């Protein structure tokens, strides 16, 4: 009987391994989001003169030239595609691209809420929206004739695809933050932002999506752009991290509300897998435990920038890609690329944490 038990155990393990392997076989990835995952949608119609992110040293690490990605190299979605054996997703607006293995609808400046929401609050000037979540979902709907020949075929493809929805929210909160509205007022946006993300998820489920990754927002209080603009009293900074505590609280509150929304949607759509993906925890770890990730232990500092206020190597008048700004010698030992976005090294660590744990609930693929 011991042998029988053993062989049953082995059989079960083989079956589980088979399921794991099956879980990895996505036909396509469809990605939505803002500048954390924009692979070039903003620059397909030519590069606007003012856009520093489309100039070197952006793209220096992996591509060797700027692609429109706001980093020195690959983004989380690029690492996920490569790890799942799929080609890098073309930006959805790319001409003469093929989208049979998916598309990247993300665009710099994107918000969860439509522009009209900000205009109604008198924030039209600080929202720079080139395509909200709901606009990006319309782009997916308009693309369907290019990737499948019937609604049934589309649903079939979407059922075998991975949908990455976000992160959304960062730019929604930037709008009141950069208008210097009081933080209490910014917190009032959270419910509307999270409900809008929830509506987006349900629209994608209605299109046939059954595997959705929903990322939370970054700990914005650790980023040089905010540290340079919002000068606080000494007790407002984390003693170990040097991050602005009340800005990180805003991110935390959003992420808790988003996770609640995901729990609610899981109950409502029992046959759909919705995974929460964490940008917050790994970034805090890069700050507090830099050596563990092969990074320099230092107060938050942009790899690419110019000296400005404080030690952050961030200057609003000389941002990465603009005259007077330079990249550090080795971007892989910094977590912050340009003071606003992350380095390829950071995105690689985060992607692995989403795929295999511990930075996703549940991980996309499961344990290695």
Coordinates of C-alpha atoms in Angstrom, one line a residue:
X1 CA 0.0 0.0 0.0
X2 CA 2.9 2.4 0.7
X3 CA 3.9 2.0 -3.0
X4 CA 0.3 2.7 -4.1
X5 CA 0.2 5.8 -2.0
X6 CA 3.5 6.9 -3.4
X7 CA 2.4 6.4 -7.0
X8 CA -0.9 8.2 -6.3
X9 CA 1.2 11.1 -4.9
X10 CA 3.5 11.1 -7.9
X11 CA 0.4 11.1 -10.2
X12 CA -1.1 14.0 -8.4
X13 CA 2.2 15.9 -8.6
X14 CA 2.4 15.2 -12.3
X15 CA -1.2 16.4 -12.7
X16 CA -0.5 19.6 -10.8
X17 CA 2.6 20.2 -12.8
X18 CA 0.5 19.7 -15.9
X19 CA -2.0 22.3 -14.7
X20 CA 0.9 24.7 -13.9
X21 CA 2.2 24.2 -17.4
X22 CA -1.3 24.7 -18.8
X23 CA -1.7 27.9 -16.8
X24 CA 1.4 29.4 -18.6
X25 CA 0.0 28.9 -22.1
X26 CA -1.5 32.3 -22.9
X27 CA -2.3 32.9 -26.5
X28 CA -2.0 36.7 -26.0
X29 CA -1.6 39.5 -23.5
X30 CA -3.7 42.7 -23.6
X31 CA -2.3 45.5 -21.5
X32 CA -3.9 48.7 -20.3
X33 CA -2.3 51.5 -18.3
X34 CA -0.3 54.7 -18.1
X35 CA 3.4 55.7 -18.5
X36 CA 4.5 52.8 -16.3
X37 CA 3.5 50.5 -19.1
X38 CA 3.3 52.6 -22.3
X39 CA 5.4 50.9 -24.9
X40 CA 5.2 53.8 -27.4
X41 CA 1.5 54.8 -28.0
X42 CA 2.3 58.4 -27.3
X43 CA 5.0 58.6 -30.0
X44 CA 3.5 56.6 -32.9
X45 CA 2.4 59.7 -34.8
X46 CA 5.9 61.2 -34.5
X47 CA 7.8 62.5 -31.5
X48 CA 6.5 65.8 -30.1
X49 CA 9.4 68.2 -29.6
X50 CA 8.6 68.7 -25.9
X51 CA 8.7 65.0 -25.1
X52 CA 12.0 64.1 -23.3
X53 CA 10.9 60.5 -22.7
X54 CA 11.4 59.8 -26.4
X55 CA 15.1 60.9 -26.4
X56 CA 18.2 59.0 -25.2
X57 CA 19.1 58.0 -22.5
X58 CA 15.6 56.5 -22.4
X59 CA 15.9 53.0 -23.9
X60 CA 19.7 52.8 -23.3
X61 CA 19.8 49.5 -21.4
X62 CA 18.0 47.0 -23.6
X63 CA 16.9 48.5 -26.8
X64 CA 19.8 50.9 -27.3
X65 CA 17.4 53.6 -28.6
X66 CA 14.3 55.3 -27.2
X67 CA 11.1 53.4 -27.9
X68 CA 8.6 55.7 -26.1
X69 CA 8.9 53.5 -22.9
X70 CA 9.5 55.7 -19.9
X71 CA 12.5 53.7 -18.6
X72 CA 16.0 52.8 -19.5
X73 CA 14.8 49.4 -20.9
X74 CA 12.0 47.0 -20.5
X75 CA 8.8 47.4 -18.5
X76 CA 6.9 44.9 -16.3
X77 CA 4.7 43.9 -19.2
X78 CA 7.7 43.3 -21.4
X79 CA 9.2 40.9 -18.8
X80 CA 5.9 39.1 -18.4
X81 CA 5.5 38.6 -22.2
X82 CA 9.1 37.3 -22.5
X83 CA 8.7 34.9 -19.5
X84 CA 5.4 33.6 -20.9
X85 CA 7.1 33.0 -24.3
X86 CA 5.2 35.7 -26.2
X87 CA 6.7 38.5 -28.3
X88 CA 6.9 42.1 -26.8
X89 CA 3.4 43.6 -27.2
X90 CA 3.2 46.2 -29.9
X91 CA 1.7 49.6 -28.9
X92 CA -2.0 49.4 -30.1
X93 CA -1.7 52.4 -32.3
X94 CA 1.3 51.1 -34.2
X95 CA 0.8 50.9 -37.9
X96 CA 1.6 47.7 -39.8
X97 CA 1.9 45.7 -36.5
X98 CA 0.2 42.4 -36.0
X99 CA -1.9 42.0 -32.8
X100 CA -2.6 38.2 -32.8
X101 CA -0.4 37.8 -29.7
X102 CA -1.9 40.8 -28.0
X103 CA -1.5 44.6 -27.8
X104 CA -0.5 47.3 -25.4
X105 CA -3.2 50.0 -25.1
X106 CA -1.4 51.9 -22.4
X107 CA -0.6 55.5 -22.9
X108 CA 1.3 58.1 -20.9
X109 CA -0.9 60.3 -18.8
X110 CA -3.8 57.8 -18.7
X111 CA -6.3 58.0 -15.8
X112 CA -9.0 55.7 -14.5
X113 CA -11.6 58.5 -14.7
X114 CA -12.6 60.3 -17.9
X115 CA -11.4 63.9 -18.4
X116 CA -14.8 65.3 -17.8
X117 CA -14.5 64.3 -14.1
X118 CA -11.5 66.5 -13.6
X119 CA -12.8 69.4 -15.6
X120 CA -16.0 69.4 -13.4
X121 CA -13.7 69.7 -10.4
X122 CA -11.8 72.6 -11.9
X123 CA -8.8 70.5 -12.6
X124 CA -8.7 70.6 -16.4
X125 CA -5.2 72.1 -16.4
X126 CA -3.5 69.4 -14.3
X127 CA -5.0 66.4 -16.1
X128 CA -3.1 65.5 -19.3
X129 CA -5.2 62.7 -20.6
X130 CA -4.5 61.0 -23.8
X131 CA -6.7 57.9 -23.2
X132 CA -8.4 56.9 -20.0
X133 CA -9.1 53.3 -19.0
X134 CA -12.5 53.4 -20.7
X135 CA -11.0 55.0 -23.9
X136 CA -8.4 52.2 -24.0
X137 CA -11.2 49.6 -23.7
X138 CA -12.9 51.3 -26.7
X139 CA -9.6 50.9 -28.6
X140 CA -9.7 47.2 -27.8
X141 CA -13.3 47.0 -29.1
X142 CA -12.3 48.8 -32.3
X143 CA -9.3 46.5 -32.8
X144 CA -11.4 43.3 -32.7
X145 CA -12.0 43.1 -36.5
X146 CA -8.1 43.1 -37.0
X147 CA -7.5 40.1 -34.7
X148 CA -10.5 37.8 -35.1
X149 CA -13.2 37.2 -37.7
X150 CA -16.3 36.8 -35.5
X151 CA -17.5 37.8 -32.0
X152 CA -17.2 34.1 -31.0
X153 CA -13.6 33.9 -32.2
X154 CA -12.8 37.1 -30.2
X155 CA -14.3 35.7 -27.1
X156 CA -12.3 32.5 -27.6
X157 CA -9.1 34.4 -28.0
X158 CA -9.8 36.6 -25.0
X159 CA -10.6 33.5 -22.9
X160 CA -7.1 32.2 -23.6
X161 CA -5.5 35.6 -23.0
X162 CA -4.0 37.5 -20.0
X163 CA -5.4 41.0 -19.4
X164 CA -3.3 43.4 -17.4
X165 CA -5.4 46.3 -16.2
X166 CA -3.3 49.1 -14.9
X167 CA -1.9 50.5 -12.9
X168 CA -4.5 53.2 -13.0
X169 CA -4.9 55.9 -10.3
X170 CA -1.5 57.5 -10.2
X171 CA -2.4 60.2 -12.7
X172 CA -5.9 60.7 -11.2
X173 CA -4.3 61.7 -7.9
X174 CA -1.6 63.7 -9.6
X175 CA -4.3 66.0 -11.0
X176 CA -5.4 67.4 -7.5
X177 CA -1.9 66.9 -6.0
X178 CA -0.1 69.0 -8.6
X179 CA -2.9 71.7 -8.3
X180 CA -1.8 71.8 -4.6
X181 CA -5.3 70.8 -3.4
X182 CA -5.3 69.7 0.3
X183 CA -4.6 66.0 0.8
X184 CA -8.0 65.4 2.4
X185 CA -9.6 66.4 -0.9
X186 CA -7.3 64.1 -2.8
X187 CA -8.5 61.2 -0.6
X188 CA -12.1 61.9 -1.7
X189 CA -11.1 60.8 -5.3
X190 CA -10.2 57.2 -4.1
X191 CA -13.8 55.8 -4.2
X192 CA -14.5 57.1 -7.7
X193 CA -11.1 56.0 -9.0
X194 CA -11.5 52.4 -7.7
X195 CA -15.1 52.2 -8.9
X196 CA -14.0 53.3 -12.4
X197 CA -11.3 50.5 -12.4
X198 CA -14.0 48.1 -11.3
X199 CA -16.2 49.1 -14.2
X200 CA -13.3 48.7 -16.6
X201 CA -12.7 45.1 -15.2
X202 CA -16.4 44.3 -15.7
X203 CA -16.3 45.6 -19.3
X204 CA -13.4 43.3 -20.1
X205 CA -15.1 40.3 -18.4
X206 CA -18.1 41.1 -20.6
X207 CA -15.8 40.9 -23.6
X208 CA -14.7 37.4 -22.6
X209 CA -11.7 38.0 -20.3
X210 CA -11.2 35.3 -17.6
X211 CA -7.6 36.0 -16.4
X212 CA -7.1 39.6 -15.2
X213 CA -4.1 41.1 -13.4
X214 CA -5.0 44.3 -11.6
X215 CA -2.0 46.3 -10.2
X216 CA -2.2 48.8 -7.4
X217 CA -0.3 52.1 -7.3
X218 CA 3.3 53.0 -6.3
X219 CA 4.3 54.5 -3.0
X220 CA 4.5 58.0 -4.5
X221 CA 6.0 59.5 -1.3
X222 CA 9.3 57.8 -2.2
X223 CA 9.6 59.3 -5.7
X224 CA 12.0 62.2 -6.4
X225 CA 9.4 64.2 -8.4
X226 CA 7.1 64.4 -5.3
X227 CA 10.0 64.8 -2.9
X228 CA 11.2 67.8 -4.9
X229 CA 7.8 69.5 -5.3
X230 CA 6.3 68.9 -1.8
X231 CA 8.7 70.1 0.9
X232 CA 7.6 68.9 4.3
X233 CA 8.6 69.3 8.0
X234 CA 11.3 66.8 9.1
X235 CA 8.8 64.6 11.0
X236 CA 6.7 64.1 7.9
X237 CA 9.4 61.9 6.4
X238 CA 10.0 58.2 7.2
X239 CA 13.1 57.9 9.4
X240 CA 14.6 54.9 7.5
X241 CA 13.1 55.5 4.0
X242 CA 13.2 59.3 3.6
X243 CA 9.8 59.0 1.9
X244 CA 6.9 61.4 2.6
X245 CA 4.6 59.5 4.9
X246 CA 1.2 61.1 4.1
X247 CA 1.7 60.6 0.3
X248 CA 2.5 56.9 0.9
X249 CA -0.7 56.7 3.0
X250 CA -2.7 57.9 0.0
X251 CA -1.2 55.1 -2.2
X252 CA -1.8 52.6 0.6
X253 CA -5.5 53.7 1.0
X254 CA -6.0 53.3 -2.8
X255 CA -4.5 49.9 -2.8
X256 CA -6.6 48.7 0.2
X257 CA -9.8 50.0 -1.6
X258 CA -8.7 48.3 -4.8
X259 CA -8.2 45.0 -3.1
X260 CA -11.7 45.2 -1.5
X261 CA -13.1 45.9 -5.0
X262 CA -11.3 42.8 -6.3
X263 CA -12.8 40.6 -3.5
X264 CA -16.2 41.9 -4.4
X265 CA -15.7 41.2 -8.2
X266 CA -14.4 37.7 -7.5
X267 CA -17.6 36.9 -5.6
X268 CA -19.7 38.3 -8.5
X269 CA -17.7 36.5 -11.2
X270 CA -16.8 33.2 -9.7
X271 CA -15.5 31.7 -13.0
X272 CA -13.0 34.6 -13.5
X273 CA -9.5 34.8 -12.0
X274 CA -8.7 38.3 -10.8
X275 CA -5.1 38.8 -9.4
X276 CA -4.0 41.8 -7.4
X277 CA -0.5 42.8 -8.4
X278 CA 1.6 44.9 -6.0
X279 CA 3.9 47.7 -7.1
X280 CA 4.0 49.2 -3.6
X281 CA 5.7 46.5 -1.5
X282 CA 8.6 45.8 -3.9
X283 CA 9.3 49.6 -4.3
X284 CA 9.4 50.0 -0.5
X285 CA 11.8 47.0 -0.4
X286 CA 14.1 48.6 -3.0
X287 CA 14.3 51.7 -0.7
X288 CA 14.7 49.9 2.6
X289 CA 16.6 46.8 1.6
X290 CA 18.5 48.0 -1.5
X291 CA 21.5 45.7 -1.1
X292 CA 19.2 42.6 -1.3
X293 CA 18.2 43.7 -4.8
X294 CA 21.7 44.6 -5.9
X295 CA 21.0 48.3 -5.6
X296 CA 22.9 51.2 -3.8
X297 CA 21.6 52.0 -0.3
X298 CA 20.7 55.7 -0.5
X299 CA 17.9 58.2 -0.1
X300 CA 15.5 58.1 -3.1
X301 CA 17.5 59.2 -6.1
X302 CA 16.9 59.3 -9.8
X303 CA 19.5 57.5 -11.9
X304 CA 18.8 60.0 -14.8
X305 CA 18.4 63.6 -13.9
X306 CA 20.2 66.7 -12.7
X307 CA 20.9 68.2 -9.3
X308 CA 17.9 70.0 -8.0
X309 CA 16.2 70.5 -4.6
X310 CA 17.7 68.0 -2.0
X311 CA 19.6 64.9 -2.8
X312 CA 17.2 63.4 -5.3
X313 CA 19.0 64.2 -8.6
X314 CA 15.7 65.5 -9.9
X315 CA 15.2 69.0 -11.5
X316 CA 12.0 70.0 -13.1
X317 CA 13.8 72.3 -15.5
X318 CA 16.4 69.6 -16.5
X319 CA 14.6 66.3 -16.5
X320 CA 16.0 63.1 -17.9
X321 CA 16.3 63.4 -21.7
X322 CA 16.5 67.2 -21.5
X323 CA 19.7 69.3 -21.7
X324 CA 21.8 69.2 -18.6
X325 CA 20.5 65.8 -17.4
X326 CA 22.7 62.7 -17.3
X327 CA 22.1 59.0 -16.6
X328 CA 24.0 57.2 -13.8
X329 CA 26.7 54.7 -15.0
X330 CA 24.7 51.6 -14.0
X331 CA 20.9 52.0 -14.0
X332 CA 20.6 48.5 -12.5
X333 CA 21.8 49.8 -9.1
X334 CA 19.1 52.5 -8.9
X335 CA 15.4 51.7 -8.5
X336 CA 14.2 55.1 -9.8
X337 CA 15.0 55.8 -13.4
X338 CA 14.0 59.4 -13.9
X339 CA 12.4 60.3 -10.6
X340 CA 9.0 59.5 -11.9
X341 CA 9.3 55.9 -13.3
X342 CA 11.4 52.8 -12.5
X343 CA 14.5 51.3 -14.0
X344 CA 14.4 48.1 -16.1
X345 CA 16.1 46.3 -13.1
X346 CA 13.2 47.3 -10.8
X347 CA 10.6 46.3 -13.4
X348 CA 12.3 42.9 -13.8
X349 CA 12.2 42.2 -10.0
X350 CA 8.5 43.3 -9.9
X351 CA 7.5 41.2 -12.9
X352 CA 9.1 38.0 -11.4
X353 CA 7.2 38.8 -8.1
X354 CA 3.9 39.0 -10.0
X355 CA 4.5 35.8 -12.0
X356 CA 5.8 33.6 -9.2
X357 CA 5.0 35.5 -6.0
X358 CA 5.3 37.1 -3.5
X359 CA 4.2 40.4 -5.1
X360 CA 0.8 39.1 -6.5
X361 CA -2.3 37.6 -5.0
X362 CA -2.5 35.0 -6.4
X363 CA 0.7 34.9 -8.6
X364 CA 0.1 34.8 -12.3
X365 CA 1.8 31.4 -12.8
X366 CA 2.3 30.2 -9.3
X367 CA 5.6 29.1 -7.6
X368 CA 8.6 28.2 -9.8

